[in-house]
């Protein structure tokens, strides 16, 4: 991006602290106190804004508060290790019952639960890397490690599906009588309870800190809980004398795992390709258009880096403004974005002068660089 008109330091960014309550309450409070979104105009609105900061100052600088990225990563790590322990105990209890009963349906569910527990490891590594500061080589930091962890999770899910399918096919070719049916049924219930608890916990924390990977892993655990209940069908079929019930349910569980894999792959692909919810783009654009001095919004881009959002935007301002005045508008645009877009941690604003009939395009010198 070229050096910004009215924004002389291209790396000038505001950072914010956020949480689910802060995103809404602080933004609402700030809008009422400073007139964001009210359509108030010009210098009077900016002076009211400044006066409000004098009377009740607040800051977006990381030096003035606990780094939100560190805080959210710590919460993510805590959620991972607690869920790892719960799923580890669940899978261990089921493994003991598999040895006693020889159920391949339960074996497939146990392997899947164990694999789901182990997905905490790559995610944990990603959260730790995400805490590291940006460097001159990794200028955006290490948040992308979460995307790499997502790919590892996909491979883990695929491996568990392959193993469950192999065990089920082997049992179809070599059927055997399922023993201790009530124990198999109890193990299925244990698997459901463990997975549902983990699912609720991961989804809640993932949404609060803005980690799509953690939310997806929670949804994965919820699906695993229902596949655990499918094992009850295996025990019920065996109780009725149907010897093939166990391997057939094992294949159904494999199919369920593949459906989870498809949905998880879609989420990971979107994140790797910098996809965001279009509603966030609309929200950002609406917030920018309420800023005094902003005549229009040009290029607007949002991207996730780990579980934090970053924005790059070009706003149109009056071409007759001084550099200092245009810079003030750009800072106001940053400020509006930071309050309007949840999980946004930094915004880079470029100010473009409004076009004048007959005037030369200010970006003409860049035209031959366009792809």
Short mmCIF file of C-alpha atoms in Angstrom, two decimals:
data_model
loop_
_atom_site.label_atom_id
_atom_site.label_comp_id
_atom_site.label_asym_id
_atom_site.label_seq_id
_atom_site.Cartn_x
_atom_site.Cartn_y
_atom_site.Cartn_z
CA UNK A 1 0.00 0.00 0.00
CA UNK A 2 1.27 3.44 -0.85
CA UNK A 3 2.04 6.07 1.78
CA UNK A 4 -1.24 7.40 3.04
CA UNK A 5 -2.55 10.88 2.43
CA UNK A 6 -3.37 12.28 5.85
CA UNK A 7 -1.94 9.16 7.46
CA UNK A 8 1.82 9.67 7.28
CA UNK A 9 2.81 6.49 9.12
CA UNK A 10 1.56 3.43 7.25
CA UNK A 11 2.07 1.26 10.34
CA UNK A 12 0.00 3.56 12.57
CA UNK A 13 -2.68 1.32 14.10
CA UNK A 14 -4.97 1.29 17.11
CA UNK A 15 -5.28 -1.82 19.25
CA UNK A 16 -8.15 -2.76 21.43
CA UNK A 17 -9.12 -4.89 24.38
CA UNK A 18 -12.25 -6.87 23.85
CA UNK A 19 -14.49 -9.58 25.10
CA UNK A 20 -18.10 -10.46 24.42
CA UNK A 21 -19.41 -7.84 26.83
CA UNK A 22 -16.82 -5.21 26.00
CA UNK A 23 -17.59 -5.46 22.28
CA UNK A 24 -21.19 -4.44 22.84
CA UNK A 25 -21.24 -2.39 26.06
CA UNK A 26 -18.15 -0.30 25.40
CA UNK A 27 -19.24 0.42 21.83
CA UNK A 28 -22.77 1.39 22.96
CA UNK A 29 -21.42 3.58 25.73
CA UNK A 30 -18.96 5.22 23.38
CA UNK A 31 -21.58 5.89 20.71
CA UNK A 32 -23.83 7.65 23.19
CA UNK A 33 -21.06 9.70 24.75
CA UNK A 34 -19.22 10.66 21.58
CA UNK A 35 -21.93 10.67 18.95
CA UNK A 36 -20.74 7.71 16.84
CA UNK A 37 -23.46 6.69 14.48
CA UNK A 38 -25.57 9.78 15.20
CA UNK A 39 -24.78 11.51 11.95
CA UNK A 40 -23.50 14.61 13.84
CA UNK A 41 -21.22 16.60 11.63
CA UNK A 42 -17.93 18.33 11.27
CA UNK A 43 -15.73 19.96 13.81
CA UNK A 44 -18.36 20.18 16.57
CA UNK A 45 -18.63 16.39 16.65
CA UNK A 46 -14.85 16.03 16.82
CA UNK A 47 -14.60 18.58 19.64
CA UNK A 48 -17.31 16.75 21.57
CA UNK A 49 -15.33 13.55 20.98
CA UNK A 50 -12.13 15.12 22.38
CA UNK A 51 -13.96 16.59 25.36
CA UNK A 52 -15.42 13.19 26.15
CA UNK A 53 -11.95 11.67 26.25
CA UNK A 54 -10.76 14.37 28.62
CA UNK A 55 -13.68 13.81 30.98
CA UNK A 56 -13.63 10.02 30.68
CA UNK A 57 -10.45 8.92 28.94
CA UNK A 58 -9.89 5.46 27.53
CA UNK A 59 -7.21 4.00 25.36
CA UNK A 60 -6.72 1.42 22.64
CA UNK A 61 -2.97 1.16 23.28
CA UNK A 62 -1.73 -2.24 24.44
CA UNK A 63 0.65 -0.59 26.90
CA UNK A 64 -2.38 0.63 28.89
CA UNK A 65 -4.02 -2.75 29.42
CA UNK A 66 -3.50 -6.52 29.35
CA UNK A 67 -2.79 -7.58 25.76
CA UNK A 68 -6.11 -9.03 24.53
CA UNK A 69 -4.35 -11.55 22.29
CA UNK A 70 -2.44 -12.94 25.27
CA UNK A 71 -5.55 -13.01 27.42
CA UNK A 72 -7.67 -14.78 24.79
CA UNK A 73 -4.89 -17.28 24.01
CA UNK A 74 -4.62 -18.10 27.72
CA UNK A 75 -8.37 -18.78 27.88
CA UNK A 76 -8.12 -20.92 24.77
CA UNK A 77 -5.27 -22.92 26.27
CA UNK A 78 -7.22 -23.48 29.48
CA UNK A 79 -10.24 -24.71 27.51
CA UNK A 80 -8.04 -27.07 25.50
CA UNK A 81 -6.33 -28.70 28.46
CA UNK A 82 -9.54 -29.12 30.47
CA UNK A 83 -11.33 -30.66 27.49
CA UNK A 84 -8.29 -32.85 26.80
CA UNK A 85 -8.50 -34.24 30.32
CA UNK A 86 -12.25 -34.91 30.10
CA UNK A 87 -12.04 -36.61 26.70
CA UNK A 88 -8.96 -38.54 27.80
CA UNK A 89 -10.84 -40.00 30.75
CA UNK A 90 -13.85 -40.74 28.52
CA UNK A 91 -11.78 -42.51 25.87
CA UNK A 92 -9.84 -44.43 28.53
CA UNK A 93 -13.02 -45.75 30.12
CA UNK A 94 -14.37 -46.77 26.72
CA UNK A 95 -11.09 -48.48 25.78
CA UNK A 96 -11.33 -50.72 28.84
CA UNK A 97 -14.85 -51.73 27.81
CA UNK A 98 -13.72 -52.39 24.21
CA UNK A 99 -11.17 -54.88 25.55
CA UNK A 100 -13.87 -56.59 27.62
CA UNK A 101 -16.55 -56.71 24.92
CA UNK A 102 -14.76 -56.63 21.55
CA UNK A 103 -17.29 -54.16 20.08
CA UNK A 104 -15.93 -52.59 16.88
CA UNK A 105 -18.65 -49.94 16.95
CA UNK A 106 -17.44 -48.91 20.37
CA UNK A 107 -13.82 -49.23 19.16
CA UNK A 108 -14.50 -46.77 16.34
CA UNK A 109 -16.14 -44.35 18.76
CA UNK A 110 -13.27 -44.72 21.23
CA UNK A 111 -10.64 -44.04 18.58
CA UNK A 112 -12.56 -41.00 17.39
CA UNK A 113 -12.85 -39.65 20.95
CA UNK A 114 -9.13 -40.19 21.51
CA UNK A 115 -8.32 -38.41 18.24
CA UNK A 116 -10.62 -35.54 19.22
CA UNK A 117 -8.78 -35.23 22.53
CA UNK A 118 -5.41 -35.15 20.76
CA UNK A 119 -6.52 -32.25 18.54
CA UNK A 120 -5.91 -30.10 21.63
CA UNK A 121 -2.16 -30.51 21.07
CA UNK A 122 -1.78 -28.73 17.69
CA UNK A 123 -4.27 -26.07 18.76
CA UNK A 124 -2.35 -25.54 21.99
CA UNK A 125 0.90 -25.12 20.05
CA UNK A 126 -0.87 -22.61 17.78
CA UNK A 127 -2.10 -20.57 20.75
CA UNK A 128 1.42 -20.50 22.22
CA UNK A 129 2.93 -19.37 18.91
CA UNK A 130 0.20 -16.76 18.53
CA UNK A 131 1.48 -15.03 21.69
CA UNK A 132 4.80 -14.26 20.08
CA UNK A 133 5.39 -10.71 18.94
CA UNK A 134 5.65 -9.82 15.26
CA UNK A 135 9.15 -9.68 13.79
CA UNK A 136 10.69 -8.14 10.70
CA UNK A 137 10.26 -11.52 8.97
CA UNK A 138 6.82 -12.40 10.35
CA UNK A 139 5.44 -8.88 10.25
CA UNK A 140 1.85 -9.97 11.02
CA UNK A 141 2.92 -12.19 13.91
CA UNK A 142 2.28 -15.93 14.24
CA UNK A 143 -1.52 -16.04 14.37
CA UNK A 144 -1.65 -18.10 11.17
CA UNK A 145 -0.41 -21.05 13.21
CA UNK A 146 -4.09 -21.67 14.03
CA UNK A 147 -4.76 -22.31 10.35
CA UNK A 148 -1.94 -24.86 10.26
CA UNK A 149 -3.38 -26.49 13.37
CA UNK A 150 -6.72 -26.72 11.56
CA UNK A 151 -5.08 -28.69 8.77
CA UNK A 152 -3.53 -31.08 11.32
CA UNK A 153 -6.97 -31.54 12.88
CA UNK A 154 -8.41 -32.43 9.46
CA UNK A 155 -5.73 -35.08 8.97
CA UNK A 156 -6.43 -36.49 12.43
CA UNK A 157 -10.15 -36.75 11.73
CA UNK A 158 -9.44 -38.44 8.38
CA UNK A 159 -7.13 -40.98 10.05
CA UNK A 160 -9.75 -41.84 12.68
CA UNK A 161 -12.35 -42.37 9.94
CA UNK A 162 -10.00 -44.70 8.05
CA UNK A 163 -9.30 -46.77 11.18
CA UNK A 164 -12.97 -47.05 12.11
CA UNK A 165 -13.83 -48.18 8.58
CA UNK A 166 -11.07 -50.80 8.57
CA UNK A 167 -12.22 -52.25 11.91
CA UNK A 168 -15.85 -52.37 10.78
CA UNK A 169 -15.07 -54.10 7.46
CA UNK A 170 -12.84 -56.61 9.23
CA UNK A 171 -15.69 -57.48 11.60
CA UNK A 172 -18.11 -57.86 8.66
CA UNK A 173 -15.74 -60.40 7.13
CA UNK A 174 -15.10 -62.11 10.47
CA UNK A 175 -18.27 -61.74 12.57
CA UNK A 176 -18.33 -62.62 16.24
CA UNK A 177 -20.83 -62.50 19.06
CA UNK A 178 -20.88 -59.25 21.06
CA UNK A 179 -20.59 -59.80 24.81
CA UNK A 180 -21.53 -57.74 27.89
CA UNK A 181 -24.15 -55.73 26.03
CA UNK A 182 -25.16 -53.61 29.01
CA UNK A 183 -21.53 -52.55 29.46
CA UNK A 184 -21.35 -51.47 25.80
CA UNK A 185 -24.54 -49.44 26.27
CA UNK A 186 -23.10 -47.79 29.39
CA UNK A 187 -19.91 -46.90 27.49
CA UNK A 188 -21.98 -45.24 24.78
CA UNK A 189 -23.72 -43.07 27.35
CA UNK A 190 -20.34 -42.18 28.90
CA UNK A 191 -19.06 -41.13 25.48
CA UNK A 192 -22.10 -38.92 24.87
CA UNK A 193 -21.89 -37.15 28.23
CA UNK A 194 -18.13 -36.51 27.94
CA UNK A 195 -18.36 -35.19 24.39
CA UNK A 196 -21.39 -32.98 25.01
CA UNK A 197 -19.73 -31.34 28.03
CA UNK A 198 -16.56 -30.70 26.03
CA UNK A 199 -18.59 -29.40 23.08
CA UNK A 200 -20.43 -26.84 25.19
CA UNK A 201 -17.23 -25.68 26.86
CA UNK A 202 -15.16 -25.36 23.66
CA UNK A 203 -17.92 -23.61 21.72
CA UNK A 204 -18.56 -21.09 24.50
CA UNK A 205 -14.91 -20.19 24.98
CA UNK A 206 -14.22 -20.24 21.23
CA UNK A 207 -16.99 -17.74 20.55
CA UNK A 208 -15.91 -15.50 23.40
CA UNK A 209 -12.31 -15.24 22.21
CA UNK A 210 -13.09 -15.33 18.47
CA UNK A 211 -11.36 -18.64 17.68
CA UNK A 212 -13.09 -20.36 14.76
CA UNK A 213 -10.79 -23.37 15.20
CA UNK A 214 -11.89 -23.88 18.80
CA UNK A 215 -15.58 -23.48 17.90
CA UNK A 216 -15.21 -25.98 15.06
CA UNK A 217 -13.49 -28.42 17.40
CA UNK A 218 -16.39 -28.01 19.82
CA UNK A 219 -18.92 -28.78 17.09
CA UNK A 220 -16.78 -31.79 16.20
CA UNK A 221 -17.03 -33.00 19.82
CA UNK A 222 -20.81 -32.55 19.77
CA UNK A 223 -21.09 -34.74 16.67
CA UNK A 224 -18.89 -37.31 18.37
CA UNK A 225 -21.37 -37.38 21.24
CA UNK A 226 -24.18 -38.38 18.94
CA UNK A 227 -22.05 -41.04 17.28
CA UNK A 228 -21.49 -42.41 20.78
CA UNK A 229 -25.24 -42.79 21.12
CA UNK A 230 -25.24 -44.71 17.84
CA UNK A 231 -23.33 -47.44 19.65
CA UNK A 232 -26.53 -48.06 21.59
CA UNK A 233 -28.03 -49.26 18.31
CA UNK A 234 -25.23 -51.77 18.04
CA UNK A 235 -25.92 -53.14 21.50
CA UNK A 236 -29.67 -53.20 20.82
CA UNK A 237 -29.22 -55.08 17.54
CA UNK A 238 -26.93 -57.60 19.20
CA UNK A 239 -29.46 -58.11 22.00
CA UNK A 240 -32.02 -59.05 19.33
CA UNK A 241 -29.61 -61.62 17.88
CA UNK A 242 -28.40 -59.63 14.86
CA UNK A 243 -24.67 -60.37 14.74
CA UNK A 244 -23.97 -57.85 11.96
CA UNK A 245 -25.43 -54.93 13.93
CA UNK A 246 -22.04 -54.09 15.48
CA UNK A 247 -19.97 -53.74 12.27
CA UNK A 248 -22.84 -52.03 10.41
CA UNK A 249 -23.13 -49.39 13.14
CA UNK A 250 -19.34 -49.10 12.97
CA UNK A 251 -19.68 -48.18 9.29
CA UNK A 252 -22.42 -45.67 10.11
CA UNK A 253 -20.10 -44.04 12.61
CA UNK A 254 -17.43 -43.88 9.91
CA UNK A 255 -19.90 -42.07 7.65
CA UNK A 256 -20.69 -39.61 10.46
CA UNK A 257 -16.98 -38.92 10.92
CA UNK A 258 -16.65 -38.21 7.20
CA UNK A 259 -19.51 -35.68 7.40
CA UNK A 260 -17.70 -33.92 10.24
CA UNK A 261 -14.54 -33.98 8.14
CA UNK A 262 -16.38 -32.32 5.25
CA UNK A 263 -17.74 -29.50 7.42
CA UNK A 264 -14.42 -28.98 9.19
CA UNK A 265 -12.57 -28.89 5.87
CA UNK A 266 -14.95 -26.19 4.62
CA UNK A 267 -14.23 -24.03 7.69
CA UNK A 268 -10.47 -24.48 7.47
CA UNK A 269 -10.47 -23.75 3.73
CA UNK A 270 -12.40 -20.52 4.26
CA UNK A 271 -10.03 -19.37 6.96
CA UNK A 272 -6.94 -20.18 4.90
CA UNK A 273 -8.47 -18.25 1.98
CA UNK A 274 -9.10 -15.17 4.19
CA UNK A 275 -12.88 -15.51 4.07
CA UNK A 276 -14.93 -13.41 6.50
CA UNK A 277 -18.64 -13.08 7.20
CA UNK A 278 -19.99 -10.52 4.68
CA UNK A 279 -22.08 -9.06 7.51
CA UNK A 280 -18.83 -7.88 9.16
CA UNK A 281 -17.89 -6.02 5.98
CA UNK A 282 -21.31 -4.38 5.90
CA UNK A 283 -20.99 -3.43 9.55
CA UNK A 284 -17.56 -1.91 9.00
CA UNK A 285 -18.75 0.09 5.99
CA UNK A 286 -21.77 1.42 7.87
CA UNK A 287 -19.57 2.52 10.77
CA UNK A 288 -17.13 4.32 8.47
CA UNK A 289 -19.90 6.28 6.75
CA UNK A 290 -20.94 7.77 10.11
CA UNK A 291 -17.49 9.27 10.73
CA UNK A 292 -17.39 13.10 10.28
CA UNK A 293 -15.31 13.92 7.21
CA UNK A 294 -15.68 10.53 5.49
CA UNK A 295 -17.43 11.08 2.15
CA UNK A 296 -17.26 7.50 0.96
CA UNK A 297 -15.62 4.13 1.41
CA UNK A 298 -13.37 2.66 -1.26
CA UNK A 299 -11.45 -0.57 -0.84
CA UNK A 300 -12.34 -2.37 2.39
CA UNK A 301 -10.64 -5.61 3.41
CA UNK A 302 -10.91 -7.75 6.54
CA UNK A 303 -8.90 -10.85 7.36
CA UNK A 304 -8.52 -13.20 10.28
CA UNK A 305 -5.05 -13.76 11.67
CA UNK A 306 -5.52 -16.48 14.23
CA UNK A 307 -8.54 -15.45 16.28
CA UNK A 308 -8.06 -11.72 15.71
CA UNK A 309 -9.32 -9.55 12.84
CA UNK A 310 -7.33 -6.90 10.95
CA UNK A 311 -8.71 -4.30 8.54
CA UNK A 312 -7.36 -2.29 5.62
CA UNK A 313 -9.55 0.45 4.20
CA UNK A 314 -9.47 3.48 1.90
CA UNK A 315 -11.83 6.33 2.77
CA UNK A 316 -12.68 9.34 0.62
CA UNK A 317 -12.17 12.78 2.21
CA UNK A 318 -12.37 16.39 1.06
CA UNK A 319 -9.37 17.04 -1.19
CA UNK A 320 -8.93 20.52 0.27
CA UNK A 321 -8.22 19.26 3.79
CA UNK A 322 -4.76 19.78 5.22
CA UNK A 323 -2.61 16.76 5.99
CA UNK A 324 -3.36 17.18 9.69
CA UNK A 325 -7.11 17.40 9.10
CA UNK A 326 -7.14 14.38 6.80
CA UNK A 327 -5.13 12.47 9.38
CA UNK A 328 -7.73 13.35 12.01
CA UNK A 329 -10.47 11.92 9.79
CA UNK A 330 -8.40 8.75 9.25
CA UNK A 331 -7.92 8.30 12.98
CA UNK A 332 -11.65 8.77 13.51
CA UNK A 333 -12.28 6.07 10.92
CA UNK A 334 -9.93 3.69 12.74
CA UNK A 335 -11.67 4.45 15.99
CA UNK A 336 -15.12 3.75 14.56
CA UNK A 337 -13.96 0.43 13.13
CA UNK A 338 -12.41 -0.69 16.40
CA UNK A 339 -15.70 -0.12 18.18
CA UNK A 340 -18.00 -1.47 15.46
CA UNK A 341 -16.32 -4.72 14.43
CA UNK A 342 -16.03 -7.47 17.08
CA UNK A 343 -12.57 -9.03 17.48
CA UNK A 344 -10.91 -6.33 15.36
CA UNK A 345 -7.47 -5.70 16.81
CA UNK A 346 -5.98 -3.25 14.27
CA UNK A 347 -7.01 -1.13 11.31
CA UNK A 348 -4.92 0.58 8.64
CA UNK A 349 -6.68 3.52 7.00
CA UNK A 350 -5.72 5.22 3.73
CA UNK A 351 -7.29 8.60 2.96
CA UNK A 352 -8.10 9.39 -0.70
CA UNK A 353 -9.04 12.92 -1.85
CA UNK A 354 -12.49 13.25 -3.38
CA UNK A 355 -12.35 13.35 -7.18
CA UNK A 356 -12.71 16.70 -8.92
CA UNK A 357 -13.96 16.91 -12.52
CA UNK A 358 -11.00 17.34 -14.87
CA UNK A 359 -8.42 16.59 -12.18
CA UNK A 360 -5.80 13.88 -12.70
CA UNK A 361 -6.36 10.56 -10.96
CA UNK A 362 -4.10 10.69 -7.87
CA UNK A 363 -3.36 6.98 -8.30
CA UNK A 364 -2.40 7.19 -11.98
CA UNK A 365 1.27 6.58 -11.20
CA UNK A 366 0.31 3.16 -9.80
CA UNK A 367 -1.75 2.05 -12.81
CA UNK A 368 1.05 0.13 -14.53
CA UNK A 369 1.54 -1.96 -11.33
CA UNK A 370 -2.04 -3.25 -11.38
CA UNK A 371 -2.37 -6.98 -11.97
#
